[in-house]
Coordinates of C-alpha atoms in Angstrom, one line a residue:
X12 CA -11.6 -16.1 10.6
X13 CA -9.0 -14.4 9.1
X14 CA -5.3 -15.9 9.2
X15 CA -2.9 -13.8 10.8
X16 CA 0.0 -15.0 8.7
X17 CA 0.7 -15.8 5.4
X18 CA 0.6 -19.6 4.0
X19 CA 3.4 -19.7 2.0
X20 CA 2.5 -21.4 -1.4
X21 CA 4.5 -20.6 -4.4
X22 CA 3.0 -19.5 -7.6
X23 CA 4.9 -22.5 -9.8
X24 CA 2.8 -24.6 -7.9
X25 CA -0.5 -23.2 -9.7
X26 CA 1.2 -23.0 -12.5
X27 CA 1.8 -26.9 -13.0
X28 CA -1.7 -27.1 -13.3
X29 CA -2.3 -28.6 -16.8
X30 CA 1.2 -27.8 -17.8
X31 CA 2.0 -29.1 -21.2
X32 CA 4.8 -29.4 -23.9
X33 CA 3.6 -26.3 -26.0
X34 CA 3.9 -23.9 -22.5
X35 CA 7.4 -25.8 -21.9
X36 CA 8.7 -24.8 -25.5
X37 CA 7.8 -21.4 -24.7
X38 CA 9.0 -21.4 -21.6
X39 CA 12.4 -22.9 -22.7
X40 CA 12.9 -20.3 -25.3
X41 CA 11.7 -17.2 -23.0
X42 CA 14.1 -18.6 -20.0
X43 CA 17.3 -18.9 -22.7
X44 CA 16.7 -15.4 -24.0
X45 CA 16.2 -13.8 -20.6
X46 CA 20.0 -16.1 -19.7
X47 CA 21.5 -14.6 -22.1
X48 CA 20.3 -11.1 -21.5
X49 CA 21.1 -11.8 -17.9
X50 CA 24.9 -12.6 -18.3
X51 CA 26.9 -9.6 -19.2
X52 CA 24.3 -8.0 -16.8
X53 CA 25.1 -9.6 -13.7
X54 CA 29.1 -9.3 -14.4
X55 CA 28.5 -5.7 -14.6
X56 CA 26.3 -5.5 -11.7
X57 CA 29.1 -6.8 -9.4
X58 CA 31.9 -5.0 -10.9
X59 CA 30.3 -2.2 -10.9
X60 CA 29.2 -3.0 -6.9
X61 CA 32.7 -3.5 -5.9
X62 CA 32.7 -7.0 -5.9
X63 CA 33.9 -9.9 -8.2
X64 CA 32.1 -10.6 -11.4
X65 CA 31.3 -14.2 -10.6
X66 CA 29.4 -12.8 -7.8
X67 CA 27.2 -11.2 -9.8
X68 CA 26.7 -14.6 -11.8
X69 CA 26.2 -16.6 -8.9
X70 CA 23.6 -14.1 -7.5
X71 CA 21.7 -14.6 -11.4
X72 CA 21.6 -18.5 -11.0
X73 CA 21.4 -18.9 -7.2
X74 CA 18.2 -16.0 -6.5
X75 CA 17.3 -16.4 -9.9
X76 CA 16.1 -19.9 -9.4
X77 CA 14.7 -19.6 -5.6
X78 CA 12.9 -16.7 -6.8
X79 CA 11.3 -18.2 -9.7
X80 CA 10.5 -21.7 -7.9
X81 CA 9.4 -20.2 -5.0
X82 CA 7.7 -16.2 -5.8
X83 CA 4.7 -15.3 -6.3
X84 CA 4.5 -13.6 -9.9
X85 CA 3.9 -15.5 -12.8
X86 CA 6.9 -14.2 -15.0
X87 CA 9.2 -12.0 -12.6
X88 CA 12.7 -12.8 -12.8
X89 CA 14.6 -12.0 -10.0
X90 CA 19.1 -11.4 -9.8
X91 CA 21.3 -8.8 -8.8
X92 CA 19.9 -5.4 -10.0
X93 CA 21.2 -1.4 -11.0
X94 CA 19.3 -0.1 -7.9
X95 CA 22.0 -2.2 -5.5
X96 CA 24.5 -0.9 -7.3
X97 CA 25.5 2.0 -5.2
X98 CA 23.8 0.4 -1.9
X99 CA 26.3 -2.4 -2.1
X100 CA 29.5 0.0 -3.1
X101 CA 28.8 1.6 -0.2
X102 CA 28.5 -1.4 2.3
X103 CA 31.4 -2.9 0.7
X104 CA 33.8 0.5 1.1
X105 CA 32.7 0.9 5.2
X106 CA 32.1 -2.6 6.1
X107 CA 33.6 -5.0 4.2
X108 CA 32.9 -8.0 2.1
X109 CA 32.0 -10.5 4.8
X110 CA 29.6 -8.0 6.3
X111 CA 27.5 -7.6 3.2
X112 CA 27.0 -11.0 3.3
X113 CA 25.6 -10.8 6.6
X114 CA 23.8 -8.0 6.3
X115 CA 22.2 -9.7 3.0
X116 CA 21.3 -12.5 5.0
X117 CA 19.6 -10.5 7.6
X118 CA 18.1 -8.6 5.1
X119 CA 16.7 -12.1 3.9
X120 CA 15.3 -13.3 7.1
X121 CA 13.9 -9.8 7.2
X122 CA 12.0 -9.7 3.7
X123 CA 10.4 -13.2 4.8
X124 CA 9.2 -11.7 8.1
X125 CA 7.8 -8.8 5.9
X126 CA 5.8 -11.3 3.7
X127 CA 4.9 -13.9 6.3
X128 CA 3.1 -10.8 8.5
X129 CA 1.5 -9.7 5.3
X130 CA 3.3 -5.9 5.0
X131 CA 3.6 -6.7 1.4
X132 CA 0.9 -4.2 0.6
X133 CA 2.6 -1.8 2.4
X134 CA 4.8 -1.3 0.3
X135 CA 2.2 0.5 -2.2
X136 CA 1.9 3.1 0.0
X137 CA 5.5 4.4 -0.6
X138 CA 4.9 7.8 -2.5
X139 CA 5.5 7.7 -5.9
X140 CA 7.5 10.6 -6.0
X141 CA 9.8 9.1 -3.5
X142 CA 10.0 6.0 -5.6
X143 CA 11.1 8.3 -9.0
X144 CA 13.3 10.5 -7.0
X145 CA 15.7 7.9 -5.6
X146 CA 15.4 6.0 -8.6
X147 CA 16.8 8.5 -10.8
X148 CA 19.3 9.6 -8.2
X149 CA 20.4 5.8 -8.2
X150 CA 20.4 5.9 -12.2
X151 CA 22.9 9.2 -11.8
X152 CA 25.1 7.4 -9.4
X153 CA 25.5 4.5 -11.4
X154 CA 26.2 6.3 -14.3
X155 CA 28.9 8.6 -12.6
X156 CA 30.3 5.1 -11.5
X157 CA 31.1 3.8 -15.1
X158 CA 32.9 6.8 -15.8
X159 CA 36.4 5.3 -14.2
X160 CA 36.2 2.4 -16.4
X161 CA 34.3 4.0 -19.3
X162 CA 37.3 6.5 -19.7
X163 CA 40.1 3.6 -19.0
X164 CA 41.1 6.1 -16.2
X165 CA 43.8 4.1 -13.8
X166 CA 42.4 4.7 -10.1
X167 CA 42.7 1.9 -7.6
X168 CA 39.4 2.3 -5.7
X169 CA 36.9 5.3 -6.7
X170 CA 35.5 6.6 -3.2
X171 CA 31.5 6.2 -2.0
X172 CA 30.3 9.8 -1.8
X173 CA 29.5 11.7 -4.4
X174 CA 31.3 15.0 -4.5
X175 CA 34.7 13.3 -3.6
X176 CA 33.8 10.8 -6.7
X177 CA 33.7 13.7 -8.7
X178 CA 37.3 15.1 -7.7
X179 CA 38.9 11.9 -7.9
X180 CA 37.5 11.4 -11.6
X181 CA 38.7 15.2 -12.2
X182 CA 42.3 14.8 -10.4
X183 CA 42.9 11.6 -13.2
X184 CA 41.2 12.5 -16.3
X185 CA 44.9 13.3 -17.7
X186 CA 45.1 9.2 -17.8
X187 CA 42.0 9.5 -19.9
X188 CA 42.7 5.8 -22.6
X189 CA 41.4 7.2 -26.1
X190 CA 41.0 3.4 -27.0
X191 CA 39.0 2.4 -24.1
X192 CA 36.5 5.5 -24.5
X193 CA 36.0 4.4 -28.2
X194 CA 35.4 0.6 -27.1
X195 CA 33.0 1.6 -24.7
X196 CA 31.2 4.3 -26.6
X197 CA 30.9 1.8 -29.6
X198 CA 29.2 -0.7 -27.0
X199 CA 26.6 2.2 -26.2
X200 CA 25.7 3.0 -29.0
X201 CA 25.3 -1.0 -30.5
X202 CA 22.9 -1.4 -27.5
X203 CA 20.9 2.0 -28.4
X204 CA 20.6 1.1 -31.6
X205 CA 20.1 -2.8 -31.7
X206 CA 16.7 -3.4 -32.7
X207 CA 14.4 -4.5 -29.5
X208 CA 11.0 -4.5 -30.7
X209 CA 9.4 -8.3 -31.4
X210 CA 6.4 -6.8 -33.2
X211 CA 6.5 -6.7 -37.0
X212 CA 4.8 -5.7 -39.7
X213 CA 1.4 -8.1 -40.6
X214 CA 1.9 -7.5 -44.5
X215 CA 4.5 -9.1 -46.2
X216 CA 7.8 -8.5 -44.6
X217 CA 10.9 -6.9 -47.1
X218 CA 14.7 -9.1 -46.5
X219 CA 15.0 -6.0 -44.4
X220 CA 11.9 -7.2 -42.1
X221 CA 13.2 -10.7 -42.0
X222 CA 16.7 -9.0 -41.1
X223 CA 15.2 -7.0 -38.1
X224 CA 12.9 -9.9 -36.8
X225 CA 16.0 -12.0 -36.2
X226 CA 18.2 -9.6 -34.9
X227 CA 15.7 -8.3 -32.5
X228 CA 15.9 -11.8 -30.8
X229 CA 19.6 -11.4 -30.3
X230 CA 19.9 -9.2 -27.2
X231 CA 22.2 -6.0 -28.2
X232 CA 24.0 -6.6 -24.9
X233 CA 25.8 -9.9 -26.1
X234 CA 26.4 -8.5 -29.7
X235 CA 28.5 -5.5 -28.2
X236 CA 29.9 -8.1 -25.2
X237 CA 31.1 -10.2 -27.8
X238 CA 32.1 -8.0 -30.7
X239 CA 34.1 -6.5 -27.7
X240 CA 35.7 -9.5 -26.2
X241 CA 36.6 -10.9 -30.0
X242 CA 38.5 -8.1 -31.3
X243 CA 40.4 -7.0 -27.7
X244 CA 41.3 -11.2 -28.1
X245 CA 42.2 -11.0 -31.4
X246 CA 44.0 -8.0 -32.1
X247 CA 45.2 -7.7 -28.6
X248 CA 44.1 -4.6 -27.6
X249 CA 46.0 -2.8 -24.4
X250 CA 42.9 -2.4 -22.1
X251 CA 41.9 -3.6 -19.2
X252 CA 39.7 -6.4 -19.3
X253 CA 38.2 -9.3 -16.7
X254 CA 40.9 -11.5 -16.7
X255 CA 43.5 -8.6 -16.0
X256 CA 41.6 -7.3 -13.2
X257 CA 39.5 -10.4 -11.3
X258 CA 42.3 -12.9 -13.2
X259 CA 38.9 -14.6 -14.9
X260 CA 35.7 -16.1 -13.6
X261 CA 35.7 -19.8 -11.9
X262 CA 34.2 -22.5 -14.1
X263 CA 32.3 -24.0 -11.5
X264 CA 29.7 -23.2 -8.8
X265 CA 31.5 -21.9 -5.6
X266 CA 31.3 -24.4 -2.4
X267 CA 28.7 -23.4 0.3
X268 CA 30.5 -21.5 3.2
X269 CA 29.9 -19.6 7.0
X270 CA 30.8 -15.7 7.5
X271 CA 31.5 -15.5 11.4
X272 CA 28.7 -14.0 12.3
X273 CA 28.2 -12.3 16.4
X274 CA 25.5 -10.7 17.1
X275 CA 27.7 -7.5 18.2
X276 CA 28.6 -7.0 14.7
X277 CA 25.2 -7.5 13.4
X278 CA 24.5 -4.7 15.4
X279 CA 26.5 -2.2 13.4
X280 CA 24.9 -3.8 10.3
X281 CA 21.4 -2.3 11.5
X282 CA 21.0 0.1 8.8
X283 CA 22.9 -1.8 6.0
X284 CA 20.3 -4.6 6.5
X285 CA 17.0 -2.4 6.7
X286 CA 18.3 -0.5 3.7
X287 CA 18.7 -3.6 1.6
X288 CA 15.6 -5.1 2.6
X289 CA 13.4 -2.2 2.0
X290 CA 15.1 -2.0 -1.5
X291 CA 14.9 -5.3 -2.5
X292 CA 10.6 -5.2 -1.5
X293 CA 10.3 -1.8 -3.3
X294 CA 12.2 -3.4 -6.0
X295 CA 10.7 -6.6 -6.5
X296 CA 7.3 -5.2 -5.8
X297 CA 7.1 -2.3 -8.5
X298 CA 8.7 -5.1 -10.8
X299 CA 6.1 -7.0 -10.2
X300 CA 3.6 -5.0 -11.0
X301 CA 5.1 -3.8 -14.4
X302 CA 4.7 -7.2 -15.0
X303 CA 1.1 -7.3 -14.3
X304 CA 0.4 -4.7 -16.5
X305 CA 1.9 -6.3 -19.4
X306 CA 0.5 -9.5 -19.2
X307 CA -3.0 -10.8 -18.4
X308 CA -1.9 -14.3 -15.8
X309 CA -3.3 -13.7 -12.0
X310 CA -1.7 -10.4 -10.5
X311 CA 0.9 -11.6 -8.3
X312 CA 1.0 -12.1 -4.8
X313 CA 3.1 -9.6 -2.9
X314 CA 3.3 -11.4 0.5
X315 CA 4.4 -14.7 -1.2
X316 CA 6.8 -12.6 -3.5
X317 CA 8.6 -11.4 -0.6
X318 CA 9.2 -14.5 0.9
X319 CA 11.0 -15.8 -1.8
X320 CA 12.9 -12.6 -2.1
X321 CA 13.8 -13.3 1.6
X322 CA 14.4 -16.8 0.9
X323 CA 16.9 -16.1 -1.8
X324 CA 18.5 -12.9 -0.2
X325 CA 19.1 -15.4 2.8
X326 CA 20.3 -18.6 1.0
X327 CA 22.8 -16.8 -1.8
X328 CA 25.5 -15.2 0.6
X329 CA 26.3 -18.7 1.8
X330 CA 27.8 -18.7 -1.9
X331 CA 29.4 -15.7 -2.0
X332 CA 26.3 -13.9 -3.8
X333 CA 25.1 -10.1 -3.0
X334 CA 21.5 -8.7 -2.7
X335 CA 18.9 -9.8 -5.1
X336 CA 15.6 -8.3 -6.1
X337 CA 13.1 -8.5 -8.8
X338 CA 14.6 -6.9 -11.9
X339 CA 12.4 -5.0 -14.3
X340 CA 14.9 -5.0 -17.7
X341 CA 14.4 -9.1 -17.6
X342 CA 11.2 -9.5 -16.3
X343 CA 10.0 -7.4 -19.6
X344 CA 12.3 -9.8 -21.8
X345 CA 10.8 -12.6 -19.9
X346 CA 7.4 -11.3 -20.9
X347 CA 8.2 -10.2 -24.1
X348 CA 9.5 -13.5 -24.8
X349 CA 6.2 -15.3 -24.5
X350 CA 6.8 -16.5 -20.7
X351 CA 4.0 -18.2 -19.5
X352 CA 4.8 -19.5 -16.2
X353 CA 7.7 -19.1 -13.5
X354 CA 9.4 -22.0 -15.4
X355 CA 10.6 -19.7 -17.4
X356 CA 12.6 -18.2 -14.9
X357 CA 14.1 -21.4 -13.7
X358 CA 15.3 -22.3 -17.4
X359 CA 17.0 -18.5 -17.0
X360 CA 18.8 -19.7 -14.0
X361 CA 20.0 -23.1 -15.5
X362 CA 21.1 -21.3 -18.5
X363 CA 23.4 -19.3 -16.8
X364 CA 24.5 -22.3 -15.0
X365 CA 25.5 -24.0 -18.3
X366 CA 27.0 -20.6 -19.5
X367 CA 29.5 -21.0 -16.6
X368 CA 30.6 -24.4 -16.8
X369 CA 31.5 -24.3 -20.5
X370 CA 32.0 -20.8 -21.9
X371 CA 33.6 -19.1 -18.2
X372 CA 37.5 -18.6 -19.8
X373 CA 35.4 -16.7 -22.7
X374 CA 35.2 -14.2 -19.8
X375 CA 39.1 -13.3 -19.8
X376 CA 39.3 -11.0 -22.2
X377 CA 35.9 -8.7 -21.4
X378 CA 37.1 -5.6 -21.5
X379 CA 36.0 -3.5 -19.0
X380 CA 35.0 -0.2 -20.6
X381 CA 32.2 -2.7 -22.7
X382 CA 30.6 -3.1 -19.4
X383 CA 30.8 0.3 -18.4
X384 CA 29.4 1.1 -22.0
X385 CA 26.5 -1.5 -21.1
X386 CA 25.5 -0.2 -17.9
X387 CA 25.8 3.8 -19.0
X388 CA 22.5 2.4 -20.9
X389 CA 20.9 0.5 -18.2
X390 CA 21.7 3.6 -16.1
X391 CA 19.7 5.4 -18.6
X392 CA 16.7 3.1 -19.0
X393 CA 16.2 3.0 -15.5
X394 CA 15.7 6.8 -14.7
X395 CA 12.9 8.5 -15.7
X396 CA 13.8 11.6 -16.6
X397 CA 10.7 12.8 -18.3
X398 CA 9.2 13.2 -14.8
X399 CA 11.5 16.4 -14.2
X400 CA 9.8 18.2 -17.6
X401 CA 6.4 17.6 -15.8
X402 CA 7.3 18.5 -12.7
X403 CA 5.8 22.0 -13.7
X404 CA 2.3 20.2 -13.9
X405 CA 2.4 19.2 -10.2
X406 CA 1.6 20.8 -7.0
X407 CA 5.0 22.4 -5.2
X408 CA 4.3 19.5 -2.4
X409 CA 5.3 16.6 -5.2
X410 CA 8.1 18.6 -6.9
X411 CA 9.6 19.3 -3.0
X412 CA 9.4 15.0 -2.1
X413 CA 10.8 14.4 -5.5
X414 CA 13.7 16.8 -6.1
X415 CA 14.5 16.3 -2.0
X416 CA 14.6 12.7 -2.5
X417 CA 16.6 12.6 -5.6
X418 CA 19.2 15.1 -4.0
X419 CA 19.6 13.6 -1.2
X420 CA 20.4 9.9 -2.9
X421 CA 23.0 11.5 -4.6
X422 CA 24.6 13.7 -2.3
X423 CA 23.9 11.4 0.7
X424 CA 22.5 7.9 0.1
X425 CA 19.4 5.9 -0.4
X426 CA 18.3 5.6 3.6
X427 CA 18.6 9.5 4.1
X428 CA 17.0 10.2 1.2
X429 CA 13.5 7.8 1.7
X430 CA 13.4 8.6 5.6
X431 CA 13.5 12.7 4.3
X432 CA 10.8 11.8 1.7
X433 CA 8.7 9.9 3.8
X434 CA 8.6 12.4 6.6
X435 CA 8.3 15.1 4.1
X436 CA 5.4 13.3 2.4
X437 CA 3.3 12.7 5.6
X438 CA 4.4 16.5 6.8
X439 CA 2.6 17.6 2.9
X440 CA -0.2 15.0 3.8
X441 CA -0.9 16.2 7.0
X442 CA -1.5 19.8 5.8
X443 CA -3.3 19.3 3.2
X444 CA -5.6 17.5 4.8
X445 CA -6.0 20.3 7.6
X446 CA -6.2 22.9 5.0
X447 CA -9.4 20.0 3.4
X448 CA -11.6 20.7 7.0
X449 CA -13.2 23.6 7.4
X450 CA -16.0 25.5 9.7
X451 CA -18.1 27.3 8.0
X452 CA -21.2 29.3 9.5
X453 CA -24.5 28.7 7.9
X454 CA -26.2 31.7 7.0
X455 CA -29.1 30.7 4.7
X456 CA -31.5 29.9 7.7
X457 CA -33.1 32.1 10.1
X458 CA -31.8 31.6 13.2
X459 CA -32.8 32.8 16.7
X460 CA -31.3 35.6 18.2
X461 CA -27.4 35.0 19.5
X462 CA -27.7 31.8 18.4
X463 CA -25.1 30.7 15.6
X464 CA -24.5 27.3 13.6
X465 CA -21.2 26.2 11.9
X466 CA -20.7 23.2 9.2
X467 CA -18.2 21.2 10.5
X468 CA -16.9 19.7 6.7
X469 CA -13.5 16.8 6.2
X470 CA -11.6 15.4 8.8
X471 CA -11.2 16.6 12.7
X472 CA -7.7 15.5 13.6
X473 CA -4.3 16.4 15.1
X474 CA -3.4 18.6 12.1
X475 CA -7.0 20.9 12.0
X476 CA -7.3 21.4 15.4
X477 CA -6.6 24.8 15.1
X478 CA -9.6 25.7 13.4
X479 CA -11.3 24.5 16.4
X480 CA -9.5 26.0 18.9
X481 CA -9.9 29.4 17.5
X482 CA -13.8 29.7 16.6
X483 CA -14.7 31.1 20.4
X484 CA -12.7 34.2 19.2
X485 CA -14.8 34.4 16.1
X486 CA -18.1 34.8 17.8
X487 CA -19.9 38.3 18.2
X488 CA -20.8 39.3 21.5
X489 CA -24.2 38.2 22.9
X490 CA -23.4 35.0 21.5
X491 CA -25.2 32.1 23.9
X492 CA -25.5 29.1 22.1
X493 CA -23.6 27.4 19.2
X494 CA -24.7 24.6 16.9
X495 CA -22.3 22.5 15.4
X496 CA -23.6 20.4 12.5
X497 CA -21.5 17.7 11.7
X498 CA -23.2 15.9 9.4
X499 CA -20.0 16.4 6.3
X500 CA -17.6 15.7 9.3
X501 CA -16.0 12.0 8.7
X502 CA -13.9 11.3 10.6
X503 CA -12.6 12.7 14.3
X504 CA -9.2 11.8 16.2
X505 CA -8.2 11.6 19.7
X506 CA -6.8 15.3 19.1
X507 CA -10.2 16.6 17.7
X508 CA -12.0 15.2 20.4
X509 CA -10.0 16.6 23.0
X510 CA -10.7 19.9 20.8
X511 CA -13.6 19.3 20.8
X512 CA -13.9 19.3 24.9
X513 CA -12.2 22.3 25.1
X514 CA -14.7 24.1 22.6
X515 CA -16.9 23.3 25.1
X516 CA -15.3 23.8 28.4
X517 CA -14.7 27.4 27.1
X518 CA -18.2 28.2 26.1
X519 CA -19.5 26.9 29.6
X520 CA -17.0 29.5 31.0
X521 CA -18.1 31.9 28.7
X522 CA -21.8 31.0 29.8
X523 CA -22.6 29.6 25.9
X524 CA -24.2 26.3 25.2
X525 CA -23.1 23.7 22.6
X526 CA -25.4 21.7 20.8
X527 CA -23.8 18.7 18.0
X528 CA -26.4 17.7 15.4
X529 CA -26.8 15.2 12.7
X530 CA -23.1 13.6 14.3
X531 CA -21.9 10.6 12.1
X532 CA -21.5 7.1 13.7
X533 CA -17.6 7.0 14.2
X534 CA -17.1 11.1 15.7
X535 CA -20.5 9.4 17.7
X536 CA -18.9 6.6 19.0
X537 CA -15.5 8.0 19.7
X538 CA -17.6 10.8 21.8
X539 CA -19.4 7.4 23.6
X540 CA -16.3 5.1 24.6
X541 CA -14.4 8.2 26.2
X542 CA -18.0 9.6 28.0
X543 CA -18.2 12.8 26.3
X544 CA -21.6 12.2 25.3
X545 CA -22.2 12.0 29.1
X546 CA -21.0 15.6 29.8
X547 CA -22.5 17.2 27.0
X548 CA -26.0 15.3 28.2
X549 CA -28.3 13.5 25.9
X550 CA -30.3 16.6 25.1
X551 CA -27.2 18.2 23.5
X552 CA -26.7 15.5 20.6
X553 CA -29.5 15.8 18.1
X554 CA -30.1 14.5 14.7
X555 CA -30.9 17.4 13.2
X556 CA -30.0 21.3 13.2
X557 CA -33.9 21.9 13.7
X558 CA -34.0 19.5 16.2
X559 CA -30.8 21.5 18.0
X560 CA -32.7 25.2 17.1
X561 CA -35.7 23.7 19.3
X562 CA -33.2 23.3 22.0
X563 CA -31.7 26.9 22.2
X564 CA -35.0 29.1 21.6

């Protein structure tokens, strides 16, 4: 018998199996690469988000570590990621800080639910072009919101929608700071042009080779972070920077604390809460699966994997943390790394932990417009903007559910814009498969005279009943029997049955008989449980259109 919910066991606990000290070493130095990758990432996540840096570093170490320990993919590495970027702006700007933090932790108990009831699959059957239209609309809105900071432009709070982003940015651009544009473009282009590949030549490698191999192990985001930071310290550059803005990060873990929480408040959070959680399983689930692909450990388990998502969405506001989800630029470093099991992840965490205790006053003099610099990349990496130059190569239903859906996430927001697509996509899904059945007369037999057979062919349900409803009107006068064979017919609904009775009420008016050969077991059995079989009689169900032509001569 089949379990109705899903045990929760967490991969790490496979993965000790016959753990030993060679897996740990690589382990330990996949987990501090993907730390230190992880760092300026986070702090630019939250800043970016609305929020404080540290928040964004909490969120790294706190959901980092519970996703690890407790998911159920062998190298994903979970934290605060790009997609939340504008969801948690947003939330921020109309609800407040205390109600994200709520509506995180609801979101949490939520993405448990999801994974303990086994929807985890479900998932999958999100369209892909909904999942690259919002994505690249997310990628755009993330990159318009680096462009305050990115430009050192002096504006107190940039607004949440889009078009009024856009005329806020336009009404200051006289402030435009030539030195913080140069800072930040300087950072973008480091971190295009850091090397990133760990494979190398097999023959004998040149100095240059030897060069390339160690650089590529140094993230580019820490060398622009820290060429940044060192020369705004030493030469005291006049931009704004962490400590001006936040006044630094804290050099210690913040203490566990209670939002007031009633449940009439919660209920304004509805949305927030359902848009977080269905972002962080989307999220955490294609992640996932990239990871899959790249490696060749167990595919993961989605159920278990959004249970530690919920888990870790659930425990982190308690510390001041915002949404987390599976984050594809650090699962692929993970990976890339030489990860071998969700250890890996939990060094990642405990790195960032250490990072915090002793290097946090480092953080004072980050200058803002690096970050922006940073994430203009990440916004970059994470569209994918090559779908738009073969959008020609699709069928007009794809390009309408992918344009509409990125549109709308940019002009509206991320809920709008999947409810749209999805409702679009089964609209598109729905025709097509109407316009799939078809009726068909058969002509290559002889048939008796006024006696005519049609080839039912796909799938008889709400959205083909037309085809049905209108074949009385296609029949030549002196018509007095009709033969459906339905032997190419799959699959019949509630609606095509009841279409189906109607076909034949009209033709007993009309003083025609119906005869259904060769029927397949399920339009058989659906005819059975509702008795249609009874009214038709036995004699007018046959297995065969010969069989049926015996009955009307």
């Amino acid at each position: 018998m089949l379990r109705r919910f899903h045990p929760f066991r967490p991969r790490l606990l496979d993965s000790l199996k016959g753990y030993d000290r060679t897996r740990f070493l690589t382990d330990l130095g996949a987990g501090l690469t993907v730390g230190i990758v992880a760092l300026p990432l986070a702090m630019a996540f939250a800043i970016a988000s609305g929020v404080k840096p540290e928040q964004g570093i909490f969120t790294a170490i706190i959901a980092g570590f519970l996703i690890s320990a407790l998911g159920g993919s062998q190298v994903q590495i979970g934290g605060p990621a790009g997609a939340f970027i504008v969801i948690v702006y947003g939330i921020v700007e109309r609800y407040g800080l205390a109600n994200l933090l709520i509506a995180t932790s609801l979101a949490g108990i939520l993405l448990f639910l999801m994974g303990w009831l086994k929807l985890g699959a479900l998932v999958r059957y999100i369209p892909v072009s909904i999942v690259i239209g919002f994505t690249n609309g997310i990628a755009v809105l993330i990159g318009l919101s680096q462009v305050k900071d990115l430009l050192g432009l002096k504006i107190d709070k940039l607004p949440a929608d889009f078009f009024t982003q856009i005329g806020t940015l336009a009404k200051h651009i006289d402030g435009l700071d030539p030195l913080a544009l140069l800072i930040g473009l300087v950072c973008l282009a480091i971190v295009v042009l850091w090397p990133k590949s760990y494979t190398m030549p097999q023959a004998p490698m040149t100095p240059r080779d030897h060069a390339r191999r160690v650089a590529a192990h140094v993230p580019g985001t820490i060398v622009a972070l820290g060429l940044a930071t060192l020369l705004t310290f030493v030469l005291s550059l006049p931009v704004e920077t962490i400590g001006s803005r936040f006044g630094g990060i804290p050099q210690s873990l913040p203490n566990f604390s209670m939002t007031d929480f009633s449940w009439a408040g919660a209920k304004q959070l509805l949305i927030p809460t359902i848009t977080i959680a269905l972002l962080g399983a989307i999220e955490s689930l294609l992640c996932a699966r990239v990871a899959d692909n790249m490696t060749e450990f167990r595919r993961h388990d989605p159920n278990q994997e959004l249970m530690a998502q919920g888990v870790a969405n659930f425990v982190t506001p308690f510390f001041g943390g915002i949404p987390a989800t599976g984050t594809i630029a650090r699962t692929v470093t993970n990976v890339r790394a030489g990860a071998a099991t969700p250890i890996a992840g939990i060094i990642h965490a405990l790195a960032l932990l250490l990072i915090v205790l002793v290097a946090a006053p480092l953080a004072l003099h980050v200058p803002l417009a690096a970050l922006a610099g940073i994430l203009l990349f990440v916004a970059w990496n994470m569209g994918e903007w090559r779908e738009f130059v073969r959008l020609r190569h699709f069928n007009p239903a794809y390009r309408v559910i992918m344009v509409g859906t990125f549109l709308l996430t940019v002009i509206f927001d991320l809920t709008v814009a999947v409810e749209v697509g999805l409702v679009l996509a089964c609209i598109f899904f729905i025709w097509r498969m109407g316009t799939l059945f078809d009726v068909s007369p058969v002509t290559d037999q002889d048939l008796p005279a006024g006696v005519h057979v049609f080839e039912l062919y796909g799938s008889l349900f709400f959205g083909a009943v037309g085809k049905i409803e209108d074949l009385p009107e296609e029949l030549p006068a002196g018509t007095r029997a009709v033969v459906l064979e339905m032997h190419k017919l799959v699959l019949m609904d509630s609606s095509g049955l009841d279409a189906l009775q109607q076909l034949w009420r009209t033709f007993q008016r009309q003083g025609i008989g119906l005869v259904l050969a060769n029927v397949n077991e399920q339009p058989l059995s659906l005819m059975r449980r509702v008795g249609f079989d009874a009214l038709l009689g036995e004699e007018a169900i046959v297995p065969s259109v010969g069989a049926a032509l015996d009955q009307v001569r």
